[in-house]
Amino acid sequence: MDPILTTDPWEQDHLHEECGVIGVYGAEGAAALAALGLHALQHRGQEAAGITTFDGKEFHTHRAMGHVAGNFDKDSVINALKGEIAIGHNRYSTSGETALRNVQPLFAELASGGFAVAHNGNISNATTLRRELVRRGSIFQSTSDTEVIIHLVATSAYRTLLDRFIDALKRVEGAYSLLCLTAEGMLACRDPLGIRPLVLGRLGDSYILASETVALDMVGATFLRAVEPGELIIISARGLRSIRPFAPLRPRPCIFEHVYFSRPDSMVDGSSVYQVRKRIGAELARENPVDADIVVPVPDSGTPSAIGYAQESGIPFELGIIRSHYIGRTFIQPGDQIRNLGVKLKHNANRAMITGKRVVLIDDSIVRGTTSVKIVQMLREAGAEEVHMRIASPPTRHSCYYGVDTPERSKLLAAQMDVERMRDFIKVDSLSFLSIDGLYRAVGEATRDDSGPQYCDACFTGDYPTRLTDQEDAEVPDQLSLLAERVI
């Protein structure tokens, strides 16, 4: 049996995006293009991957646990996914269990025909809606919040599939970028606040939709524009058209796309992610200077910000930590002794650069803090004279309910400790975070507008842009997988 490539086991102290989506319309070999796009979006979801195609008569689907490389690298798989229309999905679960039944695209036979959906985001009233649908007779096949959308479409009283789809979306809360495949064509929609990203490109006469511009680059497509918040795009044999079925709202895209989620070679909101991260580092250096010998990133997520910090501060940038790119769950099943050495499987101190140096250590965020403790200890053991940690975002004090795998608040270090206690816990000589206004300056704003924030920054501020119905209802369990016990 071929090994399953999955997220490495030491990557547990970062926030993770739930997924990435890709859509291809009107291209020969659509499945192969979708697979290439999913490769480019692998960082957004490494738990599972799937592709659904339509050949004009039938739908074809392949879904599997693990990385794209382990599941879509065989001609037999790609050749079985026939058709010139395809949608694909990378998964990193935030709601629902880890199981093949939750791997997207999800597919259902509706009265109007086949309907497949790939979803990036999280429906914050999914449990409430699911309970209502089950009581009305709906039978769910997964524990994913995405399946709620399918049942809302199926049970809508409207006549056309498009109207039923719009009706369904008007009942959901939270964040979504959706790609839907039907016998008539493809639907693409972004939530009214634009929390989750979606872009549109062109490849010859074909259309490409994806979570990030880097997926367009991978397949050779030209970037046209971002799908706007609240916009619904319909692509069919008649061409592309756009409608806006929702009341306009002030957009609040996720600011953490700039900090960590997006690949540095992507463009988000018209800005280079790499350049924004360098500006974040420069802001961090201006706000939190320190007398030191070298600036060292925690690779790879801290690297652009560390470059910006070094350029602004004049302190030399050095690769003081070397990352192994070959660690994965297939490498070893660690016992306690090996688990305690786990951080060295992924990161190792470059002792020649560290010994006797005062180090500024740059990372994108602190979540639980466990990896930070191990990395600082590693630098100490390599001979660092001082370690000053600088974080390229504000403290993460609140959980995300919009499609990010955030630990419950009791496990967020910044929610339990002030900065000085965190410094003592991580055992660094000093610890500082970027301010919220510094982050906004880095993304091109003069400051955060507290009366109407320009971005969703709830993980830092607790200012959630939508209702959190499932969280507000104390009687509703957090996990959809518990719901069946209550209904029965």
Tab-separated table of C-alpha atoms in Angstrom, residues 8 10-11 21 59 80 90 101 128 166 171 176 196 216 229 235 240 244 248 252 287 295 333 376 385 405 447 468:
chain	number	residue	atom	x	y	z
A	8	ASP	CA	3.456	16.594	9.714
A	10	TRP	CA	4.880	18.678	14.703
A	11	GLU	CA	2.825	21.338	12.926
A	21	VAL	CA	-10.910	25.196	-3.390
A	59	PHE	CA	-20.497	13.073	-12.480
A	80	ALA	CA	-11.352	8.344	-14.656
A	90	ASN	CA	-8.200	20.365	0.112
A	101	ARG	CA	-17.385	10.752	4.487
A	128	THR	CA	-28.857	24.789	14.665
A	166	ILE	CA	-29.709	31.635	-3.030
A	171	ARG	CA	-30.236	31.070	5.852
A	176	TYR	CA	-17.901	30.658	2.933
A	196	ARG	CA	-12.882	33.741	3.004
A	216	LEU	CA	-3.906	30.342	-11.116
A	229	PRO	CA	-18.006	39.798	-1.205
A	235	ILE	CA	-20.776	29.909	-15.524
A	240	LEU	CA	-20.266	33.977	-17.307
A	244	ARG	CA	-25.572	40.084	-6.161
A	248	PRO	CA	-24.435	44.994	0.540
A	252	ARG	CA	-14.320	42.232	6.405
A	287	GLU	CA	7.419	49.070	17.573
A	295	VAL	CA	17.557	38.150	13.252
A	333	GLN	CA	5.293	6.491	14.781
A	376	VAL	CA	13.814	28.560	22.374
A	385	GLU	CA	23.559	34.201	24.598
A	405	ASP	CA	-8.697	25.359	13.139
A	447	THR	CA	-5.187	52.495	11.475
A	468	LEU	CA	-22.399	32.944	16.380
